[in-house]
Tab-separated table of C-alpha atoms and ligand atoms in Angstrom:
chain	number	residue	atom	x	y	z
A	1410	MET	CA	-0.203	-0.018	-0.004
A	1411	ARG	CA	1.126	3.545	-0.391
A	1412	ILE	CA	0.277	5.891	2.131
A	1413	ALA	CA	0.413	9.589	2.275
A	1414	MET	CA	0.299	10.775	6.661
A	1415	ILE	CA	-0.475	14.139	6.743
A	1416	GLY	CA	0.784	15.531	10.264
A	1417	SER	CA	3.864	14.321	11.562
A	1418	GLY	CA	3.151	15.081	15.210
A	1419	TYR	CA	3.252	11.947	17.880
A	1420	VAL	CA	0.456	10.503	16.205
A	1421	GLY	CA	1.569	10.889	12.512
A	1422	LEU	CA	5.283	10.097	12.736
A	1423	VAL	CA	4.731	6.943	14.863
A	1424	SER	CA	1.569	5.553	12.785
A	1425	GLY	CA	4.137	6.497	9.563
A	1426	ALA	CA	7.035	4.840	10.992
A	1427	CYS	CA	5.103	1.540	12.214
A	1428	PHE	CA	3.001	1.227	8.920
A	1429	ALA	CA	6.684	1.476	6.451
A	1430	ASP	CA	8.026	-1.127	9.236
A	1431	PHE	CA	4.706	-2.962	8.197
A	1432	GLY	CA	5.884	-2.924	4.674
A	1433	HIS	CA	4.065	0.177	3.322
A	1434	ASP	CA	5.599	2.717	1.258
A	1435	VAL	CA	4.524	5.942	3.223
A	1436	THR	CA	4.788	9.730	2.975
A	1437	CYS	CA	4.890	11.432	6.059
A	1438	ILE	CA	4.303	15.262	5.022
A	1439	ASP	CA	4.159	18.175	7.675
A	1440	LYS	CA	3.702	21.643	6.840
A	1441	ASP	CA	6.169	22.655	9.924
A	1442	ALA	CA	9.945	23.368	7.495
A	1443	ASP	CA	11.525	22.669	10.130
A	1444	LYS	CA	10.367	19.449	11.484
A	1445	ILE	CA	10.881	18.096	8.064
A	1446	ALA	CA	14.258	19.191	7.628
A	1447	ALA	CA	15.253	17.411	11.300
A	1448	LEU	CA	13.091	14.635	10.066
A	1449	LYS	CA	15.080	13.946	6.589
A	1450	ARG	CA	18.254	14.049	9.132
A	1451	CYS	CA	16.847	11.206	11.332
A	1452	GLU	CA	16.470	14.271	13.862
A	1453	ILE	CA	13.472	12.664	15.800
A	1454	PRO	CA	11.707	16.480	17.320
A	1455	ILE	CA	9.588	14.324	20.073
A	1456	PHE	CA	10.593	12.050	23.185
A	1457	GLU	CA	9.525	8.545	22.803
A	1458	PRO	CA	11.107	5.420	23.460
A	1459	ASP	CA	12.534	3.421	20.283
A	1460	LEU	CA	10.927	5.882	17.577
A	1461	GLU	CA	14.379	7.132	16.433
A	1462	GLN	CA	16.151	3.924	15.606
A	1463	LEU	CA	12.248	2.514	13.861
A	1464	VAL	CA	12.133	6.014	11.862
A	1465	ARG	CA	16.197	5.439	10.996
A	1466	GLY	CA	15.244	1.455	9.592
A	1467	GLY	CA	12.545	3.396	7.647
A	1468	MET	CA	14.209	4.883	5.976
A	1469	SER	CA	17.168	2.849	4.825
A	1470	SER	CA	14.913	0.254	3.839
A	1471	GLY	CA	13.361	3.521	1.677
A	1472	ARG	CA	9.898	3.049	2.398
A	1473	LEU	CA	9.580	5.983	4.912
A	1474	LYS	CA	9.946	9.482	2.973
A	1475	PHE	CA	9.313	13.015	4.779
A	1476	GLU	CA	8.023	15.823	2.732
A	1477	LYS	CA	6.777	19.165	3.117
A	1478	ASP	CA	4.172	19.459	-0.094
A	1479	LEU	CA	1.097	17.439	-0.157
A	1480	ALA	CA	1.429	16.829	-4.165
A	1481	GLY	CA	3.665	13.683	-4.604
A	1482	GLY	CA	2.855	11.957	-1.892
A	1483	VAL	CA	-0.947	11.870	-2.137
A	1484	SER	CA	-1.350	11.985	-5.613
A	1485	ASP	CA	0.255	8.318	-6.095
A	1486	ALA	CA	-1.438	7.145	-2.575
A	1487	ASP	CA	-3.758	4.520	-2.117
A	1488	ALA	CA	-4.349	6.187	1.677
A	1489	VAL	CA	-4.353	9.283	3.222
A	1490	PHE	CA	-4.506	9.683	6.927
A	1491	ILE	CA	-5.205	13.125	8.425
A	1492	ALA	CA	-3.140	13.433	11.750
A	1493	VAL	CA	-3.210	16.985	12.249
A	1494	GLY	CA	-4.172	18.206	15.783
A	1495	THR	CA	-7.655	19.042	16.847
A	1496	PRO	CA	-6.765	21.348	20.188
A	1497	SER	CA	-9.255	22.810	21.856
A	1498	ARG	CA	-10.402	25.598	20.424
A	1499	ARG	CA	-10.212	28.790	22.624
A	1500	GLY	CA	-12.919	30.172	24.342
A	1501	ASP	CA	-15.635	27.642	24.057
A	1502	GLY	CA	-13.902	24.114	24.673
A	1503	HIS	CA	-15.142	22.879	21.312
A	1504	ALA	CA	-12.082	20.827	18.911
A	1505	ASP	CA	-10.581	23.054	16.423
A	1506	LEU	CA	-11.049	21.565	13.369
A	1507	SER	CA	-9.506	24.162	10.977
A	1508	TYR	CA	-6.546	21.801	10.754
A	1509	VAL	CA	-8.481	18.714	9.729
A	1510	HIS	CA	-10.850	20.707	7.144
A	1511	ALA	CA	-7.390	22.710	6.050
A	1512	ALA	CA	-5.850	19.423	5.664
A	1513	ALA	CA	-9.077	18.095	3.668
A	1514	ARG	CA	-8.996	21.024	1.356
A	1515	GLU	CA	-5.359	20.220	0.370
A	1516	ILE	CA	-5.943	16.876	0.125
A	1517	ALA	CA	-8.576	17.622	-2.394
A	1518	ALA	CA	-6.928	19.436	-4.479
A	1519	HIS	CA	-4.285	16.595	-5.509
A	1520	LEU	CA	-6.108	13.300	-5.618
A	1521	ARG	CA	-6.137	11.194	-8.951
A	1522	ASP	CA	-7.041	8.015	-8.476
A	1523	PHE	CA	-9.485	6.470	-6.020
A	1524	THR	CA	-8.226	7.330	-2.789
A	1525	VAL	CA	-9.560	6.445	0.499
A	1526	ILE	CA	-8.985	9.447	3.057
A	1527	ILE	CA	-8.572	8.263	6.831
A	1528	THR	CA	-9.351	10.731	10.248
A	1529	LYS	CA	-6.651	9.426	12.132
A	1530	SER	CA	-7.080	12.605	14.008
A	1531	THR	CA	-9.488	12.879	17.176
A	1532	VAL	CA	-12.761	14.268	15.877
A	1533	PRO	CA	-16.253	15.109	17.507
A	1534	VAL	CA	-19.273	12.957	15.418
A	1535	GLY	CA	-20.083	14.055	11.966
A	1536	THR	CA	-16.379	15.793	11.008
A	1537	GLY	CA	-15.920	12.689	8.268
A	1538	ASP	CA	-19.433	13.764	7.232
A	1539	GLU	CA	-17.972	17.525	6.417
A	1540	VAL	CA	-14.576	16.170	5.298
A	1541	GLU	CA	-16.750	14.247	2.662
A	1542	ARG	CA	-18.226	17.647	1.800
A	1543	ILE	CA	-14.902	19.776	1.963
A	1544	VAL	CA	-13.350	17.400	-0.970
A	1545	ARG	CA	-16.293	17.143	-2.567
A	1546	GLU	CA	-16.776	20.987	-3.245
A	1547	ALA	CA	-13.090	21.423	-4.219
A	1548	ASN	CA	-12.459	18.527	-6.201
A	1549	GLY	CA	-16.222	17.728	-7.755
A	1550	ASN	CA	-14.208	14.915	-9.955
A	1551	ALA	CA	-12.643	13.248	-6.960
A	1552	ASP	CA	-12.869	9.167	-6.586
A	1553	PHE	CA	-12.532	8.467	-2.979
A	1554	ALA	CA	-14.110	7.223	0.903
A	1555	VAL	CA	-14.228	9.122	4.264
A	1556	VAL	CA	-13.064	6.584	6.802
A	1557	SER	CA	-12.768	7.330	10.707
A	1558	ASN	CA	-10.016	5.064	12.329
A	1559	PRO	CA	-9.365	6.752	15.407
A	1560	GLU	CA	-5.762	5.957	17.235
A	1561	PHE	CA	-5.572	5.013	20.768
A	1562	LEU	CA	-1.983	4.480	21.318
A	1563	ARG	CA	-0.279	6.411	24.184
A	1564	GLU	CA	2.457	8.668	24.690
A	1565	GLY	CA	5.614	6.851	26.208
A	1566	ALA	CA	4.391	3.395	24.889
A	1567	ALA	CA	3.698	4.807	21.379
A	1568	ILE	CA	5.137	2.231	19.134
A	1569	ARG	CA	4.368	-0.836	21.463
A	1570	ASP	CA	0.140	0.314	21.631
A	1571	PHE	CA	0.204	0.621	17.405
A	1572	GLN	CA	2.339	-2.638	16.926
A	1573	HIS	CA	0.181	-4.457	19.204
A	1574	PRO	CA	-3.652	-2.645	20.127
A	1575	ASP	CA	-6.337	-4.394	22.001
A	1576	ARG	CA	-8.696	-3.573	18.762
A	1577	ILE	CA	-8.419	-1.119	15.771
A	1578	VAL	CA	-11.632	0.596	15.006
A	1579	VAL	CA	-12.936	1.185	11.152
A	1580	GLY	CA	-15.893	3.422	10.514
A	1581	THR	CA	-16.868	2.950	7.055
A	1582	GLU	CA	-19.428	1.573	5.161
A	1583	ASP	CA	-17.334	1.691	1.892
A	1584	GLU	CA	-16.635	-1.624	0.609
A	1585	ARG	CA	-13.600	-0.285	-1.513
A	1586	ALA	CA	-12.429	1.810	1.580
A	1587	ARG	CA	-13.171	-1.488	3.935
A	1588	LYS	CA	-11.043	-3.759	1.894
A	1589	VAL	CA	-8.050	-0.890	1.716
A	1590	LEU	CA	-8.094	-0.643	5.365
A	1591	GLY	CA	-8.019	-4.682	5.469
A	1592	ASP	CA	-4.693	-4.566	3.992
A	1593	ILE	CA	-3.207	-1.645	5.802
A	1594	TYR	CA	-3.538	-3.406	9.035
A	1595	ARG	CA	-3.399	-6.992	7.907
A	1596	PRO	CA	-0.267	-7.497	9.789
A	1597	LEU	CA	-1.279	-6.369	12.999
A	1598	TYR	CA	-4.772	-8.779	12.120
A	1599	LEU	CA	-2.504	-11.689	11.735
A	1600	ASN	CA	-0.971	-10.799	15.138
A	1601	GLN	CA	-4.286	-11.492	16.868
A	1602	ALA	CA	-5.464	-7.834	16.964
A	1603	PRO	CA	-9.567	-7.293	16.422
A	1604	ILE	CA	-10.020	-5.215	13.835
A	1605	MET	CA	-13.662	-3.774	14.541
A	1606	TYR	CA	-16.105	-2.628	11.504
A	1607	THR	CA	-18.272	0.245	12.234
A	1608	LYS	CA	-20.236	3.211	11.128
A	1609	ARG	CA	-18.303	6.404	10.772
A	1610	ARG	CA	-20.057	8.193	13.519
A	1611	THR	CA	-19.898	5.412	15.770
A	1612	ALA	CA	-16.129	4.992	14.772
A	1613	GLU	CA	-15.850	8.677	16.040
A	1614	LEU	CA	-17.974	8.695	19.284
A	1615	ILE	CA	-16.139	5.606	20.384
A	1616	LYS	CA	-12.874	7.644	20.759
A	1617	TYR	CA	-14.076	9.886	22.865
A	1618	ALA	CA	-16.287	7.541	24.781
A	1619	ALA	CA	-12.874	5.600	25.699
A	1620	ASN	CA	-11.295	8.951	26.766
A	1621	ALA	CA	-13.753	9.991	29.054
A	1622	PHE	CA	-14.379	6.551	30.008
A	1623	LEU	CA	-10.451	6.525	31.015
A	1624	ALA	CA	-10.418	9.979	32.334
A	1625	THR	CA	-13.785	9.342	34.785
A	1626	LYS	CA	-12.240	6.345	36.149
A	1627	ILE	CA	-8.907	8.355	36.780
A	1628	THR	CA	-10.948	10.796	38.556
A	1629	PHE	CA	-13.046	8.412	40.756
A	1630	ILE	CA	-9.816	7.149	41.784
A	1631	ASN	CA	-8.448	10.211	42.647
A	1632	GLU	CA	-11.762	11.320	44.873
A	1633	MET	CA	-11.451	7.827	46.830
A	1634	ALA	CA	-8.195	8.780	47.598
A	1635	ASP	CA	-9.139	12.221	48.787
A	1636	LEU	CA	-11.570	9.917	51.019
A	1637	ALA	CA	-9.518	7.170	52.129
A	1638	GLU	CA	-7.088	9.899	53.853
A	1639	GLN	CA	-9.605	11.549	55.499
A	1640	VAL	CA	-11.117	7.741	57.236
A	1641	GLY	CA	-7.540	6.549	57.150
A	1642	ALA	CA	-7.805	4.206	54.582
A	1643	ASN	CA	-5.346	3.065	51.628
A	1644	VAL	CA	-5.880	4.136	48.136
A	1645	GLN	CA	-3.437	1.745	46.805
A	1646	GLU	CA	-5.287	-0.852	48.533
A	1647	ILE	CA	-8.368	-0.041	47.725
A	1648	ALA	CA	-7.318	-0.163	43.559
A	1649	ARG	CA	-6.172	-3.447	44.032
A	1650	GLY	CA	-9.013	-4.550	45.991
A	1651	ILE	CA	-11.462	-3.008	43.225
A	1652	GLY	CA	-9.424	-3.536	40.216
A	1653	LEU	CA	-8.879	-7.486	40.864
A	1654	ASP	CA	-12.803	-7.878	39.914
A	1655	ASN	CA	-12.709	-8.118	36.085
A	1656	ARG	CA	-15.607	-6.209	35.691
A	1657	ILE	CA	-13.701	-3.076	37.101
A	1658	GLY	CA	-9.816	-4.140	36.297
A	1659	SER	CA	-6.665	-2.757	37.249
A	1660	LYS	CA	-5.562	-0.120	35.056
A	1661	PHE	CA	-6.334	3.497	35.735
A	1662	LEU	CA	-6.616	3.104	39.329
A	1663	HIS	CA	-3.728	4.888	40.182
A	1664	ALA	CA	-4.296	8.102	42.359
A	1665	GLY	CA	-2.331	11.133	41.637
A	1666	ALA	CA	-2.200	14.956	40.745
A	1667	GLY	CA	-5.409	14.878	38.795
A	1668	TYR	CA	-4.987	13.497	34.315
A	1669	GLY	CA	-3.468	15.730	31.663
A	1670	GLY	CA	-1.779	15.504	28.631
A	1671	SER	CA	-2.442	15.847	25.056
A	1672	CYS	CA	-5.815	14.175	24.932
A	1673	PHE	CA	-7.830	13.572	27.875
A	1674	PRO	CA	-8.536	17.435	29.069
A	1675	LYS	CA	-9.680	18.363	25.413
A	1676	ASP	CA	-11.384	15.345	24.559
A	1677	THR	CA	-13.437	15.431	27.330
A	1678	ARG	CA	-14.438	18.881	27.165
A	1679	ALA	CA	-15.101	18.520	23.348
A	1680	LEU	CA	-17.181	15.384	24.502
A	1681	VAL	CA	-19.224	17.867	26.575
A	1682	LYS	CA	-19.786	20.291	24.241
A	1683	THR	CA	-20.660	18.224	21.280
A	1684	ALA	CA	-23.248	16.608	23.349
A	1685	LEU	CA	-24.776	19.925	24.051
A	1686	ASP	CA	-25.131	20.557	20.615
A	1687	TYR	CA	-27.294	17.295	20.239
A	1688	GLY	CA	-29.244	18.139	23.555
A	1689	VAL	CA	-27.709	15.673	25.744
A	1690	GLN	CA	-26.261	16.774	29.421
A	1691	LEU	CA	-23.322	14.482	29.897
A	1692	ARG	CA	-23.596	14.770	33.797
A	1693	ILE	CA	-21.058	12.437	34.423
A	1694	VAL	CA	-18.134	13.826	32.227
A	1695	GLU	CA	-18.708	17.197	33.195
A	1696	ALA	CA	-18.223	16.534	37.109
A	1697	THR	CA	-15.437	14.680	35.612
A	1698	LEU	CA	-13.889	17.983	34.019
A	1699	THR	CA	-14.664	19.759	36.759
A	1700	ALA	CA	-13.316	17.625	39.761
A	1701	ASN	CA	-10.274	17.261	37.682
A	1702	ASP	CA	-9.334	20.951	37.211
A	1703	ASN	CA	-10.087	22.025	40.894
A	1704	ARG	CA	-7.852	18.924	41.809
A	1705	LYS	CA	-4.556	20.238	39.549
A	1706	ARG	CA	-4.496	23.116	41.938
A	1707	ALA	CA	-5.631	22.215	45.210
A	1708	MET	CA	-2.215	20.139	44.700
A	1709	ALA	CA	-0.171	23.131	45.496
A	1710	ARG	CA	-2.488	23.832	48.580
A	1711	LYS	CA	-1.315	20.236	49.811
A	1712	VAL	CA	1.923	21.033	49.575
A	1713	ALA	CA	1.807	24.379	51.423
A	1714	ASN	CA	-0.319	22.170	54.007
A	1715	VAL	CA	2.480	19.601	54.851
A	1716	LEU	CA	4.260	22.669	55.474
A	1717	GLY	CA	2.093	24.634	57.927
A	1718	GLY	CA	-0.172	26.968	55.534
A	1719	ASP	CA	2.455	29.392	54.721
A	1720	ILE	CA	5.019	28.816	52.180
A	1721	ARG	CA	5.759	32.197	51.324
A	1722	GLY	CA	9.814	32.139	50.762
A	1723	LYS	CA	10.290	28.819	51.241
A	1724	THR	CA	12.297	26.811	47.791
A	1725	ILE	CA	9.867	23.871	46.993
A	1726	ALA	CA	11.990	20.914	44.552
A	1727	ILE	CA	9.533	19.287	41.830
A	1728	LEU	CA	10.640	16.553	40.501
A	1729	GLY	CA	8.494	15.723	36.925
A	1730	LEU	CA	6.784	17.674	35.133
A	1731	THR	CA	5.818	16.153	32.126
A	1732	PHE	CA	2.099	14.754	32.489
A	1733	LYS	CA	3.160	11.479	32.521
A	1734	PRO	CA	6.754	9.493	32.267
A	1735	ASP	CA	8.561	8.805	28.923
A	1736	THR	CA	7.059	12.158	26.864
A	1737	ASP	CA	7.825	15.125	26.757
A	1738	ASP	CA	4.693	16.631	26.152
A	1739	MET	CA	3.726	19.225	28.829
A	1740	ARG	CA	0.266	20.144	27.240
A	1741	GLU	CA	-1.944	20.417	30.537
A	1742	ALA	CA	0.066	18.986	32.701
A	1743	PRO	CA	-0.893	19.310	35.947
A	1744	SER	CA	2.625	20.361	37.114
A	1745	ILE	CA	1.856	24.043	35.601
A	1746	PRO	CA	-1.700	24.668	37.639
A	1747	MET	CA	0.415	23.051	40.406
A	1748	ILE	CA	3.423	25.262	40.033
A	1749	THR	CA	1.777	28.499	39.094
A	1750	GLY	CA	-0.383	27.563	42.795
A	1751	LEU	CA	2.699	27.621	44.906
A	1752	LEU	CA	4.309	30.883	43.073
A	1753	ASP	CA	0.795	32.593	43.698
A	1754	LEU	CA	1.505	31.364	47.428
A	1755	GLY	CA	4.861	33.177	47.108
A	1756	ALA	CA	7.239	29.925	47.105
A	1757	LYS	CA	9.912	29.716	45.566
A	1758	VAL	CA	10.300	26.959	42.926
A	1759	LYS	CA	13.111	24.626	41.469
A	1760	ALA	CA	12.302	22.146	38.886
A	1761	HIS	CA	13.863	19.085	37.028
A	1762	ASP	CA	12.253	17.104	34.704
A	1763	PRO	CA	14.454	14.064	32.802
A	1764	ALA	CA	12.835	14.804	28.803
A	1765	GLY	CA	10.613	18.151	29.287
A	1766	MET	CA	12.559	20.790	30.586
A	1767	GLU	CA	12.975	22.717	27.039
A	1768	GLN	CA	8.681	22.351	26.417
A	1769	ALA	CA	8.348	23.385	30.102
A	1770	LYS	CA	10.386	26.348	29.611
A	1771	LYS	CA	7.200	27.867	27.518
A	1772	GLU	CA	4.819	27.386	29.668
A	1773	LEU	CA	6.379	28.172	33.517
A	1774	THR	CA	8.420	31.015	33.586
A	1775	GLY	CA	10.063	31.919	36.754
A	1776	ILE	CA	10.967	29.195	37.817
A	1777	GLU	CA	14.698	27.346	38.526
A	1778	TYR	CA	15.639	24.337	36.081
A	1779	CYS	CA	17.944	22.046	37.443
A	1780	ASP	CA	19.741	19.688	35.235
A	1781	ASP	CA	19.357	16.552	37.910
A	1782	PRO	CA	17.174	15.773	40.937
A	1783	TYR	CA	20.187	16.064	43.534
A	1784	ALA	CA	20.412	20.039	42.596
A	1785	CYS	CA	16.638	20.260	42.285
A	1786	ALA	CA	16.711	19.111	46.107
A	1787	CYS	CA	19.805	20.845	47.436
A	1788	ASN	CA	17.859	23.646	49.623
A	1789	ALA	CA	14.751	22.808	49.377
A	1790	ASP	CA	12.483	23.206	51.821
A	1791	ALA	CA	9.991	20.179	50.388
A	1792	LEU	CA	10.613	18.422	47.546
A	1793	VAL	CA	7.476	17.177	45.470
A	1794	ILE	CA	7.342	14.466	43.386
A	1795	VAL	CA	4.700	14.981	40.390
A	1796	THR	CA	5.804	12.918	37.787
A	1797	GLU	CA	6.536	8.937	38.398
A	1798	TRP	CA	9.921	8.760	35.840
A	1799	ARG	CA	11.947	5.615	36.568
A	1800	GLN	CA	15.012	7.167	37.610
A	1801	PHE	CA	13.099	8.710	40.617
A	1802	ARG	CA	12.380	5.592	41.822
A	1803	ALA	CA	16.197	4.955	42.666
A	1804	LEU	CA	17.374	8.260	44.176
A	1805	ASP	CA	20.222	8.746	46.900
A	1806	LEU	CA	17.369	9.362	49.132
A	1807	GLU	CA	20.182	9.805	52.204
A	1808	ARG	CA	22.122	12.360	49.791
A	1809	ILE	CA	18.340	14.259	49.169
A	1810	LYS	CA	17.614	14.181	52.681
A	1811	ALA	CA	21.363	15.788	53.606
A	1812	SER	CA	21.133	18.583	50.546
A	1813	MET	CA	17.645	19.874	51.984
A	1814	ILE	CA	16.861	22.554	54.534
A	1815	ALA	CA	13.972	20.197	56.001
A	1816	PRO	CA	13.379	16.521	55.301
A	1817	VAL	CA	10.065	16.744	53.680
A	1818	ILE	CA	8.688	14.740	50.673
A	1819	VAL	CA	5.047	15.268	48.875
A	1820	ASP	CA	4.777	12.387	46.726
A	1821	LEU	CA	2.094	12.583	44.283
A	1822	ARG	CA	2.513	9.713	42.286
A	1823	ASN	CA	2.805	6.928	45.304
A	1824	ILE	CA	6.135	5.895	44.263
A	1825	TYR	CA	7.647	4.803	47.609
A	1826	ARG	CA	6.502	2.668	50.820
A	1827	PRO	CA	5.844	5.409	53.549
A	1828	GLU	CA	7.396	3.329	55.845
A	1829	ASP	CA	10.561	3.057	54.294
A	1830	MET	CA	10.677	6.961	53.970
A	1831	TRP	CA	9.860	7.299	57.698
A	1832	ALA	CA	12.530	4.891	58.571
A	1833	LEU	CA	14.667	7.043	56.457
A	1834	GLY	CA	13.567	10.355	58.597
A	1835	PHE	CA	11.648	12.002	56.230
A	1836	LYS	CA	8.186	13.990	57.034
A	1837	TYR	CA	6.795	11.963	53.889
A	1838	GLU	CA	2.989	12.871	53.032
A	1839	SER	CA	1.713	10.412	49.689
A	1840	ILE	CA	-2.009	10.625	47.667
A	1841	GLY	CA	-4.851	8.700	49.519
A	1842	ARG	CA	-2.323	6.515	52.507
A	1843	PRO	CA	-1.915	6.739	55.945
A	1844	ASN	CA	0.721	9.534	56.544
B	617	NAD	N1	-0.774	12.524	21.079
B	617	NAD	C1	-1.522	11.470	21.465
B	617	NAD	O1	-1.382	10.576	21.995
B	617	NAD	C2	-2.312	11.094	20.823
B	617	NAD	C3	-3.180	9.487	20.931
B	617	NAD	C4	-4.587	9.229	20.218
B	617	NAD	C5	-4.986	10.398	18.987
B	617	NAD	N2	-4.303	11.630	18.859
B	617	NAD	C6	-4.699	12.590	18.655
B	617	NAD	O2	-3.996	12.704	17.098
B	617	NAD	C7	-4.317	14.002	16.563
B	617	NAD	C8	-2.825	14.010	16.372
B	617	NAD	O3	-2.005	14.235	17.425
B	617	NAD	P1	-0.834	14.838	17.896
B	617	NAD	O4	-0.282	14.603	19.527
B	617	NAD	O5	0.267	13.621	16.795
B	617	NAD	O6	-0.541	16.568	17.509
B	617	NAD	P2	0.755	16.727	17.138
B	617	NAD	O7	0.166	18.376	17.660
B	617	NAD	O8	1.919	16.850	17.890
B	617	NAD	O9	1.020	17.080	15.315
B	617	NAD	C9	0.105	17.423	14.464
B	617	NAD	C10	1.141	17.852	13.517
B	617	NAD	O10	0.262	18.210	11.867
B	617	NAD	C11	1.122	19.033	11.608
B	617	NAD	N3	-0.141	20.138	10.378
B	617	NAD	C12	-0.848	20.508	10.394
B	617	NAD	N4	-1.800	20.826	9.753
B	617	NAD	C13	-1.218	20.340	8.474
B	617	NAD	C14	-1.545	20.411	7.584
B	617	NAD	N5	-2.282	20.673	6.589
B	617	NAD	N6	-0.207	19.816	6.631
B	617	NAD	C15	0.340	19.169	7.090
B	617	NAD	N7	0.827	19.392	8.794
B	617	NAD	C16	0.055	19.868	9.151
B	617	NAD	C17	1.797	20.454	12.300
B	617	NAD	O11	2.273	20.820	11.973
B	617	NAD	C18	1.985	19.202	13.348
B	617	NAD	O12	3.472	18.604	13.779
B	617	NAD	C19	-5.514	14.742	17.304
B	617	NAD	O13	-6.284	15.136	16.880
B	617	NAD	C20	-4.952	13.974	19.068
B	617	NAD	O14	-6.314	14.310	19.532
B	617	NAD	C21	-3.148	11.636	19.991
């Protein structure tokens, strides 16, 4: 199959490199000229484990190319994927579809033979209809079908997720398109990944329903953590106790500072807005959104309370800035409202993150960035774990303690055992566990 991938960000680049690895001929296209120039030199613009190796392999096999312009890649393609961003629209929280619509118009101009246009971007119900309308309006002679094929990969484990998906969802009622998608994904269902064909609108909604459900599950356990703290229970054991029930499942029951990232916040907001447009109120998702937004900033007050309430002039060291480990993505990271909250309370903030500091500098000013966890902890009144990077699990805690003004750790990811920390002489507070 000849594939054009419009948008070479997290999803486009990972999907394109994986498709090339399956044996397809892939052209990854991006309007960001610097990104394309870097990719042509095999410099990966994002932090994603094992991606460089995969891209290098694709390029040296000749099956993976990078282009700034759509023309060649699209006119020769059997399938054109749209993997551009769909951020929250400023002001109202709807998904901003301007990039998707622009990509559809550009694709239309270059279509030749029958081509399947596939939205991989997360798009609200009905977007496939609109893409179809745009293409038809721009190129009345085009022979094409528009398919929804939402992507479920997670940053940090993106390649593994793409190569071993729980399911592949394909929304189309067009037989020719169904065959093309079947050919593209054949290497995966030979590997037992179930491919589910459904209507386009259903596929579009499946993606939002999945993200909203997971966001709700996280928020649920976060609220249980708050209750556990008040009643002297342990949220980790509650998570295990309910997660062993197959109907519930153990994943996404890890209490913390609230969900963030490039998907859950914007997708839950967009889903609520779409539903309201159709006269439906999604009260559970609305409650999730509010609870999660409030929680991120409340983490600043939690830190202040551990230090007796007044943190004016105190130095707080933050370990982990990205919304989760193994990514440099800072989009809607809980660290941002939390650190802003600490600054508003008059604290000085130092921070370290293994991969996210360059991105963080664009979002967070007025804090001191440190090269390693030890420099970060030095002379701090409290150390706060915000992201559970692996390297924070095996710190030399004696060294950390000796360099701090006071031995105080607030662990928002529950990466340490309270008994161990008390034995080391720390004042240690975590989430939803006895302190
Ligand atoms: N990041 C994730 O973990 C993830 C997971 C599943 C689904 N998604 C969804 O996938 C979509 C893409 O997300 P992302 O994180 O890859 O975004 P991203 O911002 O990392 O990448 C989008 C890329 O598209 C490019 N672009 C925009 N308009 C273009 C055009 N007309 N022509 C060529 N290139 C264009 C941008 O320059 C950018 O490089 C979103 O809808 C997102 O919700 C993301």
